């Protein structure tokens, strides 16, 4: 959980910095893009879980 909190704080600081410098934010500009990234991550986790659960 600590790792997730640190990542959130780092992302927040990067977002503030990019906005201050008037640069485009280095993330998808819409929620659907962010959810796509989350989906890719969850797919990878599910694949690892399936392999260990059923094929080990």
PDB file of N, CA and C in Angstrom:
ATOM      1  N   UNK A   1       0.823  -1.194   0.000  1.00  0.00           N
ATOM      2  CA  UNK A   1       0.000   0.000   0.000  1.00  0.00           C
ATOM      3  C   UNK A   1       0.860   1.248   0.000  1.00  0.00           C
ATOM      4  N   UNK A   2       1.987   1.190   0.707  1.00  0.00           N
ATOM      5  CA  UNK A   2       2.899   2.319   0.757  1.00  0.00           C
ATOM      6  C   UNK A   2       3.418   2.651  -0.642  1.00  0.00           C
ATOM      7  N   UNK A   3       3.690   1.617  -1.438  1.00  0.00           N
ATOM      8  CA  UNK A   3       4.182   1.807  -2.802  1.00  0.00           C
ATOM      9  C   UNK A   3       3.145   2.522  -3.662  1.00  0.00           C
ATOM     10  N   UNK A   4       1.884   2.170  -3.488  1.00  0.00           N
ATOM     11  CA  UNK A   4       0.805   2.799  -4.251  1.00  0.00           C
ATOM     12  C   UNK A   4       0.682   4.270  -3.862  1.00  0.00           C
ATOM     13  N   UNK A   5       0.778   4.555  -2.586  1.00  0.00           N
ATOM     14  CA  UNK A   5       0.687   5.942  -2.114  1.00  0.00           C
ATOM     15  C   UNK A   5       1.850   6.773  -2.646  1.00  0.00           C
ATOM     16  N   UNK A   6       3.054   6.215  -2.619  1.00  0.00           N
ATOM     17  CA  UNK A   6       4.210   6.937  -3.160  1.00  0.00           C
ATOM     18  C   UNK A   6       4.063   7.189  -4.657  1.00  0.00           C
ATOM     19  N   UNK A   7       3.539   6.216  -5.385  1.00  0.00           N
ATOM     20  CA  UNK A   7       3.325   6.397  -6.823  1.00  0.00           C
ATOM     21  C   UNK A   7       2.289   7.492  -7.077  1.00  0.00           C
ATOM     22  N   UNK A   8       1.233   7.531  -6.269  1.00  0.00           N
ATOM     23  CA  UNK A   8       0.202   8.557  -6.422  1.00  0.00           C
ATOM     24  C   UNK A   8       0.774   9.944  -6.144  1.00  0.00           C
ATOM     25  N   UNK A   9       1.563  10.076  -5.101  1.00  0.00           N
ATOM     26  CA  UNK A   9       2.174  11.367  -4.765  1.00  0.00           C
ATOM     27  C   UNK A   9       3.147  11.790  -5.869  1.00  0.00           C
ATOM     28  N   UNK A  10       3.957  10.867  -6.357  1.00  0.00           N
ATOM     29  CA  UNK A  10       4.900  11.186  -7.430  1.00  0.00           C
ATOM     30  C   UNK A  10       4.151  11.617  -8.688  1.00  0.00           C
ATOM     31  N   UNK A  11       3.088  10.901  -9.037  1.00  0.00           N
ATOM     32  CA  UNK A  11       2.288  11.275 -10.195  1.00  0.00           C
ATOM     33  C   UNK A  11       1.648  12.635 -10.033  1.00  0.00           C
ATOM     34  N   UNK A  12       1.175  12.942  -8.844  1.00  0.00           N
ATOM     35  CA  UNK A  12       0.576  14.246  -8.567  1.00  0.00           C
ATOM     36  C   UNK A  12       1.595  15.362  -8.747  1.00  0.00           C
ATOM     37  N   UNK A  13       2.801  15.149  -8.227  1.00  0.00           N
ATOM     38  CA  UNK A  13       3.865  16.153  -8.354  1.00  0.00           C
ATOM     39  C   UNK A  13       4.258  16.339  -9.806  1.00  0.00           C
ATOM     40  N   UNK A  14       4.378  15.251 -10.558  1.00  0.00           N
ATOM     41  CA  UNK A  14       4.709  15.348 -11.982  1.00  0.00           C
ATOM     42  C   UNK A  14       3.607  16.097 -12.730  1.00  0.00           C
ATOM     43  N   UNK A  15       2.352  15.811 -12.413  1.00  0.00           N
ATOM     44  CA  UNK A  15       1.242  16.522 -13.034  1.00  0.00           C
ATOM     45  C   UNK A  15       1.287  18.015 -12.754  1.00  0.00           C
ATOM     46  N   UNK A  16       1.571  18.373 -11.506  1.00  0.00           N
ATOM     47  CA  UNK A  16       1.704  19.789 -11.159  1.00  0.00           C
ATOM     48  C   UNK A  16       2.853  20.445 -11.914  1.00  0.00           C
ATOM     49  N   UNK A  17       3.985  19.766 -11.972  1.00  0.00           N
ATOM     50  CA  UNK A  17       5.153  20.305 -12.651  1.00  0.00           C
ATOM     51  C   UNK A  17       4.901  20.505 -14.142  1.00  0.00           C
ATOM     52  N   UNK A  18       4.319  19.504 -14.786  1.00  0.00           N
ATOM     53  CA  UNK A  18       4.029  19.625 -16.213  1.00  0.00           C
ATOM     54  C   UNK A  18       3.032  20.750 -16.473  1.00  0.00           C
ATOM     55  N   UNK A  19       2.019  20.886 -15.627  1.00  0.00           N
ATOM     56  CA  UNK A  19       1.042  21.964 -15.796  1.00  0.00           C
ATOM     57  C   UNK A  19       1.698  23.321 -15.590  1.00  0.00           C
ATOM     58  N   UNK A  20       2.562  23.426 -14.595  1.00  0.00           N
ATOM     59  CA  UNK A  20       3.274  24.673 -14.336  1.00  0.00           C
ATOM     60  C   UNK A  20       4.140  25.073 -15.532  1.00  0.00           C
ATOM     61  N   UNK A  21       4.797  24.100 -16.139  1.00  0.00           N
ATOM     62  CA  UNK A  21       5.661  24.374 -17.298  1.00  0.00           C
ATOM     63  C   UNK A  21       4.874  24.450 -18.611  1.00  0.00           C
ATOM     64  N   UNK A  22       3.549  24.311 -18.513  1.00  0.00           N
ATOM     65  CA  UNK A  22       2.657  24.373 -19.670  1.00  0.00           C
ATOM     66  C   UNK A  22       2.994  23.316 -20.721  1.00  0.00           C
ATOM     67  N   UNK A  23       3.321  22.127 -20.247  1.00  0.00           N
ATOM     68  CA  UNK A  23       3.594  20.979 -21.106  1.00  0.00           C
ATOM     69  C   UNK A  23       2.391  20.053 -21.084  1.00  0.00           C
ATOM     70  N   UNK A  24       2.209  19.255 -22.123  1.00  0.00           N
ATOM     71  CA  UNK A  24       1.097  18.284 -22.069  1.00  0.00           C
ATOM     72  C   UNK A  24       1.354  17.240 -20.990  1.00  0.00           C
ATOM     73  N   UNK A  25       0.320  16.885 -20.284  1.00  0.00           N
ATOM     74  CA  UNK A  25       0.437  15.921 -19.195  1.00  0.00           C
ATOM     75  C   UNK A  25       0.793  14.549 -19.773  1.00  0.00           C
ATOM     76  N   UNK A  26       1.801  13.860 -19.203  1.00  0.00           N
ATOM     77  CA  UNK A  26       2.240  12.561 -19.745  1.00  0.00           C
ATOM     78  C   UNK A  26       1.332  11.401 -19.340  1.00  0.00           C
ATOM     79  N   UNK A  27       0.047  11.556 -19.605  1.00  0.00           N
ATOM     80  CA  UNK A  27      -0.939  10.525 -19.276  1.00  0.00           C
ATOM     81  C   UNK A  27      -2.093  10.668 -20.253  1.00  0.00           C
ATOM     82  N   UNK A  28      -2.889   9.636 -20.412  1.00  0.00           N
ATOM     83  CA  UNK A  28      -4.064   9.773 -21.286  1.00  0.00           C
ATOM     84  C   UNK A  28      -4.970  10.897 -20.784  1.00  0.00           C
ATOM     85  N   UNK A  29      -5.480  11.727 -21.690  1.00  0.00           N
ATOM     86  CA  UNK A  29      -6.258  12.897 -21.268  1.00  0.00           C
ATOM     87  C   UNK A  29      -7.685  12.586 -20.838  1.00  0.00           C
ATOM     88  N   UNK A  30      -8.139  11.375 -21.037  1.00  0.00           N
ATOM     89  CA  UNK A  30      -9.518  11.034 -20.677  1.00  0.00           C
ATOM     90  C   UNK A  30      -9.524   9.791 -19.785  1.00  0.00           C
ATOM     91  N   UNK A  31     -10.597   9.628 -19.048  1.00  0.00           N
ATOM     92  CA  UNK A  31     -10.709   8.500 -18.124  1.00  0.00           C
ATOM     93  C   UNK A  31     -10.657   7.164 -18.851  1.00  0.00           C
ATOM     94  N   UNK A  32     -11.205   7.096 -20.053  1.00  0.00           N
ATOM     95  CA  UNK A  32     -11.195   5.816 -20.773  1.00  0.00           C
ATOM     96  C   UNK A  32      -9.766   5.371 -21.071  1.00  0.00           C
ATOM     97  N   UNK A  33      -8.862   6.303 -21.343  1.00  0.00           N
ATOM     98  CA  UNK A  33      -7.460   5.944 -21.557  1.00  0.00           C
ATOM     99  C   UNK A  33      -6.811   5.407 -20.300  1.00  0.00           C
ATOM    100  N   UNK A  34      -7.106   6.024 -19.180  1.00  0.00           N
ATOM    101  CA  UNK A  34      -6.573   5.560 -17.894  1.00  0.00           C
ATOM    102  C   UNK A  34      -7.122   4.170 -17.573  1.00  0.00           C
ATOM    103  N   UNK A  35      -8.405   3.962 -17.830  1.00  0.00           N
ATOM    104  CA  UNK A  35      -9.010   2.658 -17.561  1.00  0.00           C
ATOM    105  C   UNK A  35      -8.429   1.589 -18.484  1.00  0.00           C
ATOM    106  N   UNK A  36      -8.029   1.970 -19.697  1.00  0.00           N
ATOM    107  CA  UNK A  36      -7.358   1.021 -20.586  1.00  0.00           C
ATOM    108  C   UNK A  36      -6.041   0.555 -19.999  1.00  0.00           C
ATOM    109  N   UNK A  37      -5.301   1.472 -19.421  1.00  0.00           N
ATOM    110  CA  UNK A  37      -4.030   1.115 -18.776  1.00  0.00           C
ATOM    111  C   UNK A  37      -4.284   0.189 -17.588  1.00  0.00           C
ATOM    112  N   UNK A  38      -5.296   0.504 -16.796  1.00  0.00           N
ATOM    113  CA  UNK A  38      -5.654  -0.351 -15.661  1.00  0.00           C
ATOM    114  C   UNK A  38      -6.056  -1.740 -16.157  1.00  0.00           C
ATOM    115  N   UNK A  39      -6.792  -1.795 -17.264  1.00  0.00           N
ATOM    116  CA  UNK A  39      -7.197  -3.075 -17.829  1.00  0.00           C
ATOM    117  C   UNK A  39      -6.016  -3.914 -18.276  1.00  0.00           C
ATOM    118  N   UNK A  40      -5.028  -3.280 -18.885  1.00  0.00           N
ATOM    119  CA  UNK A  40      -3.823  -3.998 -19.304  1.00  0.00           C
ATOM    120  C   UNK A  40      -3.104  -4.569 -18.085  1.00  0.00           C
ATOM    121  N   UNK A  41      -2.993  -3.783 -17.039  1.00  0.00           N
ATOM    122  CA  UNK A  41      -2.355  -4.259 -15.814  1.00  0.00           C
ATOM    123  C   UNK A  41      -3.121  -5.438 -15.217  1.00  0.00           C
ATOM    124  N   UNK A  42      -4.444  -5.291 -15.110  1.00  0.00           N
ATOM    125  CA  UNK A  42      -5.245  -6.358 -14.517  1.00  0.00           C
ATOM    126  C   UNK A  42      -5.211  -7.621 -15.374  1.00  0.00           C
ATOM    127  N   UNK A  43      -5.138  -7.481 -16.683  1.00  0.00           N
ATOM    128  CA  UNK A  43      -5.006  -8.643 -17.553  1.00  0.00           C
ATOM    129  C   UNK A  43      -3.712  -9.396 -17.285  1.00  0.00           C
ATOM    130  N   UNK A  44      -2.623  -8.657 -17.086  1.00  0.00           N
ATOM    131  CA  UNK A  44      -1.344  -9.290 -16.765  1.00  0.00           C
ATOM    132  C   UNK A  44      -1.381 -10.006 -15.427  1.00  0.00           C
ATOM    133  N   UNK A  45      -2.009  -9.392 -14.451  1.00  0.00           N
ATOM    134  CA  UNK A  45      -2.140 -10.018 -13.132  1.00  0.00           C
ATOM    135  C   UNK A  45      -3.003 -11.273 -13.224  1.00  0.00           C
ATOM    136  N   UNK A  46      -4.093 -11.189 -13.972  1.00  0.00           N
ATOM    137  CA  UNK A  46      -4.979 -12.352 -14.121  1.00  0.00           C
ATOM    138  C   UNK A  46      -4.255 -13.497 -14.820  1.00  0.00           C
ATOM    139  N   UNK A  47      -3.463 -13.192 -15.829  1.00  0.00           N
ATOM    140  CA  UNK A  47      -2.710 -14.229 -16.533  1.00  0.00           C
ATOM    141  C   UNK A  47      -1.748 -14.941 -15.579  1.00  0.00           C
ATOM    142  N   UNK A  48      -1.023 -14.167 -14.784  1.00  0.00           N
ATOM    143  CA  UNK A  48      -0.101 -14.774 -13.817  1.00  0.00           C
ATOM    144  C   UNK A  48      -0.851 -15.623 -12.799  1.00  0.00           C
ATOM    145  N   UNK A  49      -1.999 -15.134 -12.328  1.00  0.00           N
ATOM    146  CA  UNK A  49      -2.793 -15.880 -11.361  1.00  0.00           C
ATOM    147  C   UNK A  49      -3.290 -17.192 -11.965  1.00  0.00           C
ATOM    148  N   UNK A  50      -3.786 -17.140 -13.204  1.00  0.00           N
ATOM    149  CA  UNK A  50      -4.286 -18.354 -13.870  1.00  0.00           C
ATOM    150  C   UNK A  50      -3.167 -19.367 -14.038  1.00  0.00           C
ATOM    151  N   UNK A  51      -1.988 -18.905 -14.440  1.00  0.00           N
ATOM    152  CA  UNK A  51      -0.868 -19.837 -14.611  1.00  0.00           C
ATOM    153  C   UNK A  51      -0.492 -20.518 -13.303  1.00  0.00           C
ATOM    154  N   UNK A  52      -0.400 -19.751 -12.235  1.00  0.00           N
ATOM    155  CA  UNK A  52      -0.004 -20.350 -10.960  1.00  0.00           C
ATOM    156  C   UNK A  52      -1.126 -21.193 -10.360  1.00  0.00           C
ATOM    157  N   UNK A  53      -2.350 -20.792 -10.559  1.00  0.00           N
ATOM    158  CA  UNK A  53      -3.494 -21.502  -9.958  1.00  0.00           C
ATOM    159  C   UNK A  53      -3.782 -22.831 -10.649  1.00  0.00           C
ATOM    160  N   UNK A  54      -3.721 -22.862 -11.974  1.00  0.00           N
ATOM    161  CA  UNK A  54      -4.167 -24.043 -12.706  1.00  0.00           C
ATOM    162  C   UNK A  54      -3.057 -24.850 -13.372  1.00  0.00           C
ATOM    163  N   UNK A  55      -1.883 -24.269 -13.546  1.00  0.00           N
ATOM    164  CA  UNK A  55      -0.842 -24.965 -14.304  1.00  0.00           C
ATOM    165  C   UNK A  55       0.455 -25.164 -13.532  1.00  0.00           C
ATOM    166  N   UNK A  56       0.419 -24.997 -12.233  1.00  0.00           N
ATOM    167  CA  UNK A  56       1.635 -25.223 -11.434  1.00  0.00           C
ATOM    168  C   UNK A  56       1.538 -26.484 -10.621  1.00  0.00           C
TER     169      UNK A  56
END
